[in-house]
Amino acid sequence: MTQRTSVAMTADTHDALARALLLDGREDVRLATYRPSTGATRRTALVRRLVPPEPGELGFRGNAALTGRYVRRAATLAWADSCGLILAHGHPGEQGWQGVSGADRETEAAYADLAQEITGLPLVGLTLASDQSWTARHWDRDVGATVAENVRVVGDRLVVSWNDDLVPPPRTRRGQARTVASWGERTHRDLTRRAVLVVGAGSVGLDVAVRLAATGVTRIGLMDFDTVEEHNLDRLVGATRVDAWLRRSKVDVVGRLVDLNATAASLRLETSELSVCEPAGLAAALDFDVIFSCVDRPWARAVLNSVAYAHLIPVVDGGIGVDAFSDGNGMRGATWRSHVVRPGRPCLACNGQLNLAAVTADRAGDLDDQRYIAGNGGDQGENVAALSVSAAAGLLAQYVSLTVAPGGLGDPGPLRYVLSTHTLEHVPAHTRPACPVEATIADGDLALALAGAHHAADHRRAARRAAERTWDVRLGRAADDLLHRLHARLLGVAERRLRVGEVAA
Amino acid sequence: MTGDHVAAFVEGLRRLRAHPEVRDGLVVYRVDLVETAVEVAELTGWPMAPPHWIHLPAVVVLPATNSQRSTRSGWLRHSRQVDGWGGDADPVRAWVAHVRGVLATAR
Ligand SMILES: [Zn+2]
Ligand SMILES: [Zn+2]
């Protein structure tokens, strides 16, 4: 149980808890329920609902004191909803991430066993400081407190409280001076610590990932099962014919570009050749704080759409549609869209960007089946490099709004840029009654996982492995790898020379 | 989990008196006296994502292009995309309405 831990809640839940815990400047205490969200290396407690105390359930001995009755009642409610128990209290007058004081440790430890016995899940302790920053820990039986690495609050802004001991603020460097000057040291330290996953390493995903690296983000994930092919080269800027010949995976090639463009002192790059539709891919995705959806297939987008609500990980989604004339002469138009998928906003199915009815056909592999496509008049997915960068820009601007809230405004809602008229439109979107996706807020591990075996992904990976065994690809790779190693060496030399210049200046 | 989804789908059909039965990897049921079916394997996303192929006896002719052999002998499966999904409080009712709409085009 040395896993990383985290806590997440919606902005509405945060507001309700803050009202209860910090109302009159006295240390108050509340119980709440949570559902676990289990990633590959991180488990997150998703706060579900507050359990307000009934008369006589809080005693006062200087500070608010719990009673066993309150704990037992709340734990029973939690159990009935397949939840764990949260013990939350306020620290009026304090700022930032809080250490666990002796008294807090004793109170939480005293109820940890009881909570686990009733709910079957570890007690989670939460502390809220006056500046609205959270602190959290999981109490596992026989292990004690595992302090969380962060707490994220998902609303029209993504607000993250950080445990500096576990995720130290990144050192800013001279190469980032202008970025830092744009939004200040504090914002920069926060946003470059967020673990960001880019799902889909195609033209849009590539641009997004490279820009995140240039911004200084210190932990970037890349997920794609596909191989670089010659017909990708007009959009995968930075990928070469060598990569197509050597059957490089897209995440390898984009990962290399991300590394080259990273401005952070150290970048933790996590590449995965899984699909987010596979159970292991989905688990890997649940380790991140924010996800970019740069995929166009309905199945993958449906999985991410669900993650945004069920696991409280905001998903920045969007894409481009190029409308070609069927006779091959000229172009009718193009549009690109961008939106943040999160509780409080309509999901991708409600805002018209995802047809949930296409998921089953995609999952069965029908969308790769020529017979099926011929019968249904499938579209070709046209795209050009000159415009895909605009789609990426749209996604990145949504991300900056969500993260930095320029002028105090967070995510702006769905946007659409129409190329023929050059207009940017706010797209009205409403949650449909009985939307099955948005009903899953904080359902966590119990949410319907649309993940399963993915034959197209298996097939791609197998084809790549087969190609890797041929002699010409092996030799080509050895030569190509050597060149990249030499280039990396040269970059190291440049780094040291620039440092010398820095000291002299 | 798969079993739960199938059970939910079957239970919904039973409520609508569609006489559902699970056999040979299909949920066979009746819509307006016509026997029809969906594949059990296509119900893993239910009710978030609906099934895709509509299985019908070969005597039911749809003015359509995309029909393939069904797993059931003498039947065909027909590719019919649902327009919009997820806005109905009762997904089984929405599904049956979709099937009924497709059957209305039959010759
Ligand atoms: Zn305290
Ligand atoms: Zn929705």
PDB file of N, CA, C and O in Angstrom, chain A residues 195-263:
ATOM      1  N   ALA A 195      -0.053  16.427 -13.847  1.00  0.00           N
ATOM      2  CA  ALA A 195       0.212  15.305 -14.737  1.00  0.00           C
ATOM      3  C   ALA A 195      -0.792  15.367 -15.879  1.00  0.00           C
ATOM      4  O   ALA A 195      -1.999  15.272 -15.662  1.00  0.00           O
ATOM      5  N   VAL A 196      -0.301  15.591 -17.098  1.00  0.00           N
ATOM      6  CA  VAL A 196      -1.169  15.779 -18.256  1.00  0.00           C
ATOM      7  C   VAL A 196      -1.003  14.616 -19.225  1.00  0.00           C
ATOM      8  O   VAL A 196       0.113  14.284 -19.621  1.00  0.00           O
ATOM      9  N   LEU A 197      -2.114  14.010 -19.595  1.00  0.00           N
ATOM     10  CA  LEU A 197      -2.077  12.900 -20.548  1.00  0.00           C
ATOM     11  C   LEU A 197      -2.638  13.357 -21.886  1.00  0.00           C
ATOM     12  O   LEU A 197      -3.697  13.987 -21.938  1.00  0.00           O
ATOM     13  N   VAL A 198      -1.917  13.046 -22.946  1.00  0.00           N
ATOM     14  CA  VAL A 198      -2.416  13.302 -24.293  1.00  0.00           C
ATOM     15  C   VAL A 198      -2.773  11.957 -24.912  1.00  0.00           C
ATOM     16  O   VAL A 198      -1.894  11.109 -25.121  1.00  0.00           O
ATOM     17  N   VAL A 199      -4.057  11.751 -25.147  1.00  0.00           N
ATOM     18  CA  VAL A 199      -4.509  10.492 -25.756  1.00  0.00           C
ATOM     19  C   VAL A 199      -4.659  10.730 -27.252  1.00  0.00           C
ATOM     20  O   VAL A 199      -5.436  11.590 -27.677  1.00  0.00           O
ATOM     21  N   GLY A 200      -3.891  10.002 -28.019  1.00  0.00           N
ATOM     22  CA  GLY A 200      -3.899  10.190 -29.471  1.00  0.00           C
ATOM     23  C   GLY A 200      -2.689  11.005 -29.886  1.00  0.00           C
ATOM     24  O   GLY A 200      -2.623  12.196 -29.601  1.00  0.00           O
ATOM     25  N   ALA A 201      -1.707  10.364 -30.519  1.00  0.00           N
ATOM     26  CA  ALA A 201      -0.491  11.060 -30.931  1.00  0.00           C
ATOM     27  C   ALA A 201      -0.518  11.306 -32.436  1.00  0.00           C
ATOM     28  O   ALA A 201       0.462  11.092 -33.132  1.00  0.00           O
ATOM     29  N   GLY A 202      -1.652  11.750 -32.932  1.00  0.00           N
ATOM     30  CA  GLY A 202      -1.762  12.146 -34.332  1.00  0.00           C
ATOM     31  C   GLY A 202      -1.382  13.606 -34.473  1.00  0.00           C
ATOM     32  O   GLY A 202      -0.675  14.157 -33.628  1.00  0.00           O
ATOM     33  N   SER A 203      -1.881  14.252 -35.528  1.00  0.00           N
ATOM     34  CA  SER A 203      -1.436  15.617 -35.796  1.00  0.00           C
ATOM     35  C   SER A 203      -1.798  16.564 -34.665  1.00  0.00           C
ATOM     36  O   SER A 203      -0.975  17.375 -34.228  1.00  0.00           O
ATOM     37  N   VAL A 204      -3.013  16.485 -34.137  1.00  0.00           N
ATOM     38  CA  VAL A 204      -3.420  17.397 -33.071  1.00  0.00           C
ATOM     39  C   VAL A 204      -2.706  17.042 -31.764  1.00  0.00           C
ATOM     40  O   VAL A 204      -2.162  17.912 -31.079  1.00  0.00           O
ATOM     41  N   GLY A 205      -2.653  15.756 -31.436  1.00  0.00           N
ATOM     42  CA  GLY A 205      -1.993  15.310 -30.208  1.00  0.00           C
ATOM     43  C   GLY A 205      -0.518  15.690 -30.197  1.00  0.00           C
ATOM     44  O   GLY A 205       0.027  16.094 -29.172  1.00  0.00           O
ATOM     45  N   LEU A 206       0.124  15.584 -31.367  1.00  0.00           N
ATOM     46  CA  LEU A 206       1.536  15.939 -31.455  1.00  0.00           C
ATOM     47  C   LEU A 206       1.735  17.410 -31.108  1.00  0.00           C
ATOM     48  O   LEU A 206       2.574  17.758 -30.265  1.00  0.00           O
ATOM     49  N   ASP A 207       0.954  18.274 -31.740  1.00  0.00           N
ATOM     50  CA  ASP A 207       1.106  19.712 -31.480  1.00  0.00           C
ATOM     51  C   ASP A 207       0.831  20.043 -30.020  1.00  0.00           C
ATOM     52  O   ASP A 207       1.537  20.835 -29.404  1.00  0.00           O
ATOM     53  N   VAL A 208      -0.210  19.413 -29.467  1.00  0.00           N
ATOM     54  CA  VAL A 208      -0.562  19.680 -28.070  1.00  0.00           C
ATOM     55  C   VAL A 208       0.579  19.256 -27.145  1.00  0.00           C
ATOM     56  O   VAL A 208       1.022  20.014 -26.277  1.00  0.00           O
ATOM     57  N   ALA A 209       1.083  18.036 -27.350  1.00  0.00           N
ATOM     58  CA  ALA A 209       2.109  17.492 -26.454  1.00  0.00           C
ATOM     59  C   ALA A 209       3.393  18.319 -26.510  1.00  0.00           C
ATOM     60  O   ALA A 209       4.004  18.615 -25.475  1.00  0.00           O
ATOM     61  N   VAL A 210       3.776  18.714 -27.724  1.00  0.00           N
ATOM     62  CA  VAL A 210       5.011  19.474 -27.874  1.00  0.00           C
ATOM     63  C   VAL A 210       4.880  20.841 -27.191  1.00  0.00           C
ATOM     64  O   VAL A 210       5.797  21.329 -26.526  1.00  0.00           O
ATOM     65  N   ARG A 211       3.694  21.469 -27.321  1.00  0.00           N
ATOM     66  CA  ARG A 211       3.481  22.781 -26.685  1.00  0.00           C
ATOM     67  C   ARG A 211       3.463  22.661 -25.166  1.00  0.00           C
ATOM     68  O   ARG A 211       3.912  23.563 -24.464  1.00  0.00           O
ATOM     69  N   LEU A 212       2.900  21.568 -24.661  1.00  0.00           N
ATOM     70  CA  LEU A 212       2.895  21.369 -23.204  1.00  0.00           C
ATOM     71  C   LEU A 212       4.331  21.254 -22.701  1.00  0.00           C
ATOM     72  O   LEU A 212       4.697  21.823 -21.670  1.00  0.00           O
ATOM     73  N   ALA A 213       5.156  20.518 -23.472  1.00  0.00           N
ATOM     74  CA  ALA A 213       6.550  20.346 -23.088  1.00  0.00           C
ATOM     75  C   ALA A 213       7.280  21.685 -23.114  1.00  0.00           C
ATOM     76  O   ALA A 213       8.054  22.008 -22.212  1.00  0.00           O
ATOM     77  N   ALA A 214       7.005  22.476 -24.145  1.00  0.00           N
ATOM     78  CA  ALA A 214       7.652  23.782 -24.251  1.00  0.00           C
ATOM     79  C   ALA A 214       7.207  24.703 -23.115  1.00  0.00           C
ATOM     80  O   ALA A 214       7.953  25.567 -22.659  1.00  0.00           O
ATOM     81  N   THR A 215       5.975  24.528 -22.648  1.00  0.00           N
ATOM     82  CA  THR A 215       5.467  25.343 -21.546  1.00  0.00           C
ATOM     83  C   THR A 215       6.190  25.020 -20.240  1.00  0.00           C
ATOM     84  O   THR A 215       6.254  25.852 -19.343  1.00  0.00           O
ATOM     85  N   GLY A 216       6.720  23.798 -20.157  1.00  0.00           N
ATOM     86  CA  GLY A 216       7.445  23.423 -18.952  1.00  0.00           C
ATOM     87  C   GLY A 216       6.747  22.381 -18.103  1.00  0.00           C
ATOM     88  O   GLY A 216       7.178  22.099 -16.975  1.00  0.00           O
ATOM     89  N   VAL A 217       5.674  21.798 -18.623  1.00  0.00           N
ATOM     90  CA  VAL A 217       4.970  20.740 -17.885  1.00  0.00           C
ATOM     91  C   VAL A 217       5.962  19.611 -17.589  1.00  0.00           C
ATOM     92  O   VAL A 217       6.726  19.199 -18.470  1.00  0.00           O
ATOM     93  N   THR A 218       5.973  19.130 -16.352  1.00  0.00           N
ATOM     94  CA  THR A 218       7.023  18.195 -15.936  1.00  0.00           C
ATOM     95  C   THR A 218       6.607  16.735 -16.036  1.00  0.00           C
ATOM     96  O   THR A 218       7.424  15.849 -15.944  1.00  0.00           O
ATOM     97  N   ARG A 219       5.307  16.481 -16.175  1.00  0.00           N
ATOM     98  CA  ARG A 219       4.878  15.081 -16.319  1.00  0.00           C
ATOM     99  C   ARG A 219       3.858  14.981 -17.439  1.00  0.00           C
ATOM    100  O   ARG A 219       2.733  15.466 -17.326  1.00  0.00           O
ATOM    101  N   ILE A 220       4.277  14.388 -18.548  1.00  0.00           N
ATOM    102  CA  ILE A 220       3.432  14.277 -19.729  1.00  0.00           C
ATOM    103  C   ILE A 220       3.277  12.805 -20.098  1.00  0.00           C
ATOM    104  O   ILE A 220       4.259  12.067 -20.179  1.00  0.00           O
ATOM    105  N   GLY A 221       2.050  12.388 -20.291  1.00  0.00           N
ATOM    106  CA  GLY A 221       1.779  11.040 -20.764  1.00  0.00           C
ATOM    107  C   GLY A 221       1.349  11.089 -22.219  1.00  0.00           C
ATOM    108  O   GLY A 221       0.696  12.038 -22.659  1.00  0.00           O
ATOM    109  N   LEU A 222       1.744  10.083 -22.987  1.00  0.00           N
ATOM    110  CA  LEU A 222       1.350   9.982 -24.402  1.00  0.00           C
ATOM    111  C   LEU A 222       0.806   8.588 -24.613  1.00  0.00           C
ATOM    112  O   LEU A 222       1.463   7.618 -24.233  1.00  0.00           O
ATOM    113  N   MET A 223      -0.399   8.481 -25.187  1.00  0.00           N
ATOM    114  CA  MET A 223      -0.981   7.162 -25.385  1.00  0.00           C
ATOM    115  C   MET A 223      -1.503   7.014 -26.805  1.00  0.00           C
ATOM    116  O   MET A 223      -2.299   7.833 -27.266  1.00  0.00           O
ATOM    117  N   ASP A 224      -1.008   6.007 -27.493  1.00  0.00           N
ATOM    118  CA  ASP A 224      -1.447   5.723 -28.862  1.00  0.00           C
ATOM    119  C   ASP A 224      -0.899   4.355 -29.245  1.00  0.00           C
ATOM    120  O   ASP A 224       0.233   4.039 -28.919  1.00  0.00           O
ATOM    121  N   PHE A 225      -1.693   3.538 -29.911  1.00  0.00           N
ATOM    122  CA  PHE A 225      -1.221   2.198 -30.296  1.00  0.00           C
ATOM    123  C   PHE A 225      -0.756   2.162 -31.744  1.00  0.00           C
ATOM    124  O   PHE A 225      -0.310   1.140 -32.240  1.00  0.00           O
ATOM    125  N   ASP A 226      -0.817   3.294 -32.415  1.00  0.00           N
ATOM    126  CA  ASP A 226      -0.633   3.330 -33.865  1.00  0.00           C
ATOM    127  C   ASP A 226       0.832   3.469 -34.277  1.00  0.00           C
ATOM    128  O   ASP A 226       1.690   3.823 -33.477  1.00  0.00           O
ATOM    129  N   THR A 227       1.069   3.217 -35.545  1.00  0.00           N
ATOM    130  CA  THR A 227       2.403   3.275 -36.136  1.00  0.00           C
ATOM    131  C   THR A 227       2.479   4.467 -37.084  1.00  0.00           C
ATOM    132  O   THR A 227       1.481   4.796 -37.737  1.00  0.00           O
ATOM    133  N   VAL A 228       3.653   5.104 -37.159  1.00  0.00           N
ATOM    134  CA  VAL A 228       3.829   6.184 -38.136  1.00  0.00           C
ATOM    135  C   VAL A 228       3.859   5.572 -39.534  1.00  0.00           C
ATOM    136  O   VAL A 228       4.592   4.616 -39.778  1.00  0.00           O
ATOM    137  N   GLU A 229       3.034   6.110 -40.419  1.00  0.00           N
ATOM    138  CA  GLU A 229       3.022   5.613 -41.790  1.00  0.00           C
ATOM    139  C   GLU A 229       3.198   6.787 -42.744  1.00  0.00           C
ATOM    140  O   GLU A 229       3.007   7.934 -42.356  1.00  0.00           O
ATOM    141  N   GLU A 230       3.539   6.455 -43.966  1.00  0.00           N
ATOM    142  CA  GLU A 230       3.861   7.510 -44.912  1.00  0.00           C
ATOM    143  C   GLU A 230       2.711   8.499 -45.075  1.00  0.00           C
ATOM    144  O   GLU A 230       2.934   9.697 -45.190  1.00  0.00           O
ATOM    145  N   HIS A 231       1.478   7.977 -45.047  1.00  0.00           N
ATOM    146  CA  HIS A 231       0.351   8.895 -45.267  1.00  0.00           C
ATOM    147  C   HIS A 231       0.085   9.792 -44.053  1.00  0.00           C
ATOM    148  O   HIS A 231      -0.789  10.644 -44.091  1.00  0.00           O
ATOM    149  N   ASN A 232       0.826   9.613 -42.952  1.00  0.00           N
ATOM    150  CA  ASN A 232       0.721  10.514 -41.797  1.00  0.00           C
ATOM    151  C   ASN A 232       1.653  11.721 -41.938  1.00  0.00           C
ATOM    152  O   ASN A 232       1.512  12.710 -41.220  1.00  0.00           O
ATOM    153  N   LEU A 233       2.660  11.610 -42.834  1.00  0.00           N
ATOM    154  CA  LEU A 233       3.778  12.557 -42.778  1.00  0.00           C
ATOM    155  C   LEU A 233       3.389  13.988 -43.143  1.00  0.00           C
ATOM    156  O   LEU A 233       4.087  14.924 -42.778  1.00  0.00           O
ATOM    157  N   ASP A 234       2.251  14.158 -43.838  1.00  0.00           N
ATOM    158  CA  ASP A 234       1.854  15.535 -44.162  1.00  0.00           C
ATOM    159  C   ASP A 234       1.241  16.237 -42.949  1.00  0.00           C
ATOM    160  O   ASP A 234       0.883  17.400 -43.031  1.00  0.00           O
ATOM    161  N   ARG A 235       1.086  15.529 -41.844  1.00  0.00           N
ATOM    162  CA  ARG A 235       0.518  16.170 -40.654  1.00  0.00           C
ATOM    163  C   ARG A 235       1.362  15.985 -39.397  1.00  0.00           C
ATOM    164  O   ARG A 235       1.337  16.812 -38.512  1.00  0.00           O
ATOM    165  N   LEU A 236       2.100  14.877 -39.331  1.00  0.00           N
ATOM    166  CA  LEU A 236       2.925  14.643 -38.137  1.00  0.00           C
ATOM    167  C   LEU A 236       4.232  15.412 -38.285  1.00  0.00           C
ATOM    168  O   LEU A 236       5.275  14.850 -38.635  1.00  0.00           O
ATOM    169  N   VAL A 237       4.151  16.706 -37.988  1.00  0.00           N
ATOM    170  CA  VAL A 237       5.309  17.565 -38.219  1.00  0.00           C
ATOM    171  C   VAL A 237       6.449  17.153 -37.293  1.00  0.00           C
ATOM    172  O   VAL A 237       6.291  17.117 -36.078  1.00  0.00           O
ATOM    173  N   GLY A 238       7.581  16.800 -37.878  1.00  0.00           N
ATOM    174  CA  GLY A 238       8.713  16.339 -37.084  1.00  0.00           C
ATOM    175  C   GLY A 238       8.963  14.852 -37.271  1.00  0.00           C
ATOM    176  O   GLY A 238      10.051  14.360 -37.020  1.00  0.00           O
ATOM    177  N   ALA A 239       7.935  14.124 -37.702  1.00  0.00           N
ATOM    178  CA  ALA A 239       8.130  12.716 -38.050  1.00  0.00           C
ATOM    179  C   ALA A 239       8.689  12.679 -39.470  1.00  0.00           C
ATOM    180  O   ALA A 239       8.385  13.557 -40.273  1.00  0.00           O
ATOM    181  N   THR A 240       9.520  11.685 -39.758  1.00  0.00           N
ATOM    182  CA  THR A 240      10.185  11.647 -41.063  1.00  0.00           C
ATOM    183  C   THR A 240       9.908  10.331 -41.780  1.00  0.00           C
ATOM    184  O   THR A 240       9.358   9.401 -41.199  1.00  0.00           O
ATOM    185  N   ARG A 241      10.372  10.279 -43.021  1.00  0.00           N
ATOM    186  CA  ARG A 241      10.251   9.043 -43.791  1.00  0.00           C
ATOM    187  C   ARG A 241      11.022   7.918 -43.112  1.00  0.00           C
ATOM    188  O   ARG A 241      10.651   6.751 -43.216  1.00  0.00           O
ATOM    189  N   VAL A 242      12.087   8.291 -42.378  1.00  0.00           N
ATOM    190  CA  VAL A 242      12.853   7.262 -41.665  1.00  0.00           C
ATOM    191  C   VAL A 242      11.952   6.581 -40.634  1.00  0.00           C
ATOM    192  O   VAL A 242      11.947   5.364 -40.486  1.00  0.00           O
ATOM    193  N   ASP A 243      11.146   7.391 -39.936  1.00  0.00           N
ATOM    194  CA  ASP A 243      10.256   6.824 -38.916  1.00  0.00           C
ATOM    195  C   ASP A 243       9.219   5.886 -39.531  1.00  0.00           C
ATOM    196  O   ASP A 243       8.879   4.858 -38.951  1.00  0.00           O
ATOM    197  N   ALA A 244       8.718   6.266 -40.696  1.00  0.00           N
ATOM    198  CA  ALA A 244       7.728   5.421 -41.371  1.00  0.00           C
ATOM    199  C   ALA A 244       8.386   4.119 -41.829  1.00  0.00           C
ATOM    200  O   ALA A 244       7.835   3.034 -41.636  1.00  0.00           O
ATOM    201  N   TRP A 245       9.597   4.238 -42.395  1.00  0.00           N
ATOM    202  CA  TRP A 245      10.322   3.045 -42.852  1.00  0.00           C
ATOM    203  C   TRP A 245      10.607   2.113 -41.667  1.00  0.00           C
ATOM    204  O   TRP A 245      10.438   0.896 -41.756  1.00  0.00           O
ATOM    205  N   LEU A 246      11.034   2.694 -40.534  1.00  0.00           N
ATOM    206  CA  LEU A 246      11.440   1.870 -39.394  1.00  0.00           C
ATOM    207  C   LEU A 246      10.266   1.441 -38.529  1.00  0.00           C
ATOM    208  O   LEU A 246      10.458   0.866 -37.460  1.00  0.00           O
ATOM    209  N   ARG A 247       9.019   1.713 -38.992  1.00  0.00           N
ATOM    210  CA  ARG A 247       7.815   1.280 -38.288  1.00  0.00           C
ATOM    211  C   ARG A 247       7.821   1.747 -36.833  1.00  0.00           C
ATOM    212  O   ARG A 247       7.512   0.983 -35.921  1.00  0.00           O
ATOM    213  N   ARG A 248       8.217   3.001 -36.618  1.00  0.00           N
ATOM    214  CA  ARG A 248       8.220   3.540 -35.261  1.00  0.00           C
ATOM    215  C   ARG A 248       6.779   3.721 -34.790  1.00  0.00           C
ATOM    216  O   ARG A 248       5.893   4.099 -35.574  1.00  0.00           O
ATOM    217  N   SER A 249       6.539   3.511 -33.516  1.00  0.00           N
ATOM    218  CA  SER A 249       5.209   3.793 -32.981  1.00  0.00           C
ATOM    219  C   SER A 249       5.061   5.308 -32.890  1.00  0.00           C
ATOM    220  O   SER A 249       6.039   6.044 -32.739  1.00  0.00           O
ATOM    221  N   LYS A 250       3.823   5.780 -32.991  1.00  0.00           N
ATOM    222  CA  LYS A 250       3.593   7.227 -32.920  1.00  0.00           C
ATOM    223  C   LYS A 250       4.074   7.795 -31.588  1.00  0.00           C
ATOM    224  O   LYS A 250       4.624   8.891 -31.532  1.00  0.00           O
ATOM    225  N   VAL A 251       3.869   7.045 -30.497  1.00  0.00           N
ATOM    226  CA  VAL A 251       4.290   7.605 -29.207  1.00  0.00           C
ATOM    227  C   VAL A 251       5.811   7.712 -29.102  1.00  0.00           C
ATOM    228  O   VAL A 251       6.317   8.615 -28.431  1.00  0.00           O
ATOM    229  N   ASP A 252       6.549   6.827 -29.784  1.00  0.00           N
ATOM    230  CA  ASP A 252       8.011   6.939 -29.794  1.00  0.00           C
ATOM    231  C   ASP A 252       8.437   8.225 -30.477  1.00  0.00           C
ATOM    232  O   ASP A 252       9.266   8.979 -29.972  1.00  0.00           O
ATOM    233  N   VAL A 253       7.847   8.453 -31.645  1.00  0.00           N
ATOM    234  CA  VAL A 253       8.258   9.604 -32.454  1.00  0.00           C
ATOM    235  C   VAL A 253       7.813  10.920 -31.790  1.00  0.00           C
ATOM    236  O   VAL A 253       8.606  11.854 -31.651  1.00  0.00           O
ATOM    237  N   VAL A 254       6.564  10.949 -31.335  1.00  0.00           N
ATOM    238  CA  VAL A 254       6.086  12.180 -30.696  1.00  0.00           C
ATOM    239  C   VAL A 254       6.812  12.373 -29.355  1.00  0.00           C
ATOM    240  O   VAL A 254       7.163  13.495 -28.987  1.00  0.00           O
ATOM    241  N   GLY A 255       7.097  11.274 -28.663  1.00  0.00           N
ATOM    242  CA  GLY A 255       7.834  11.359 -27.400  1.00  0.00           C
ATOM    243  C   GLY A 255       9.208  11.996 -27.597  1.00  0.00           C
ATOM    244  O   GLY A 255       9.655  12.813 -26.800  1.00  0.00           O
ATOM    245  N   ARG A 256       9.848  11.640 -28.695  1.00  0.00           N
ATOM    246  CA  ARG A 256      11.166  12.211 -29.006  1.00  0.00           C
ATOM    247  C   ARG A 256      11.035  13.723 -29.208  1.00  0.00           C
ATOM    248  O   ARG A 256      11.838  14.501 -28.694  1.00  0.00           O
ATOM    249  N   LEU A 257       9.999  14.136 -29.920  1.00  0.00           N
ATOM    250  CA  LEU A 257       9.794  15.571 -30.167  1.00  0.00           C
ATOM    251  C   LEU A 257       9.462  16.308 -28.871  1.00  0.00           C
ATOM    252  O   LEU A 257       9.893  17.435 -28.647  1.00  0.00           O
ATOM    253  N   VAL A 258       8.683  15.634 -28.020  1.00  0.00           N
ATOM    254  CA  VAL A 258       8.330  16.218 -26.728  1.00  0.00           C
ATOM    255  C   VAL A 258       9.600  16.431 -25.904  1.00  0.00           C
ATOM    256  O   VAL A 258       9.829  17.499 -25.326  1.00  0.00           O
ATOM    257  N   ASP A 259      10.458  15.421 -25.882  1.00  0.00           N
ATOM    258  CA  ASP A 259      11.719  15.516 -25.149  1.00  0.00           C
ATOM    259  C   ASP A 259      12.577  16.667 -25.660  1.00  0.00           C
ATOM    260  O   ASP A 259      13.138  17.435 -24.879  1.00  0.00           O
ATOM    261  N   LEU A 260      12.669  16.779 -26.984  1.00  0.00           N
ATOM    262  CA  LEU A 260      13.505  17.817 -27.587  1.00  0.00           C
ATOM    263  C   LEU A 260      13.006  19.216 -27.248  1.00  0.00           C
ATOM    264  O   LEU A 260      13.776  20.156 -27.147  1.00  0.00           O
ATOM    265  N   ASN A 261      11.679  19.346 -27.065  1.00  0.00           N
ATOM    266  CA  ASN A 261      11.102  20.670 -26.864  1.00  0.00           C
ATOM    267  C   ASN A 261      10.819  21.006 -25.403  1.00  0.00           C
ATOM    268  O   ASN A 261      10.323  22.087 -25.103  1.00  0.00           O
ATOM    269  N   ALA A 262      11.119  20.058 -24.514  1.00  0.00           N
ATOM    270  CA  ALA A 262      10.825  20.285 -23.098  1.00  0.00           C
ATOM    271  C   ALA A 262      11.716  21.385 -22.545  1.00  0.00           C
ATOM    272  O   ALA A 262      12.914  21.423 -22.818  1.00  0.00           O
ATOM    273  N   THR A 263      11.123  22.292 -21.784  1.00  0.00           N
ATOM    274  CA  THR A 263      11.931  23.343 -21.138  1.00  0.00           C
ATOM    275  C   THR A 263      12.108  23.055 -19.653  1.00  0.00           C
ATOM    276  O   THR A 263      12.857  23.744 -18.973  1.00  0.00           O
TER     277      THR A 263
END
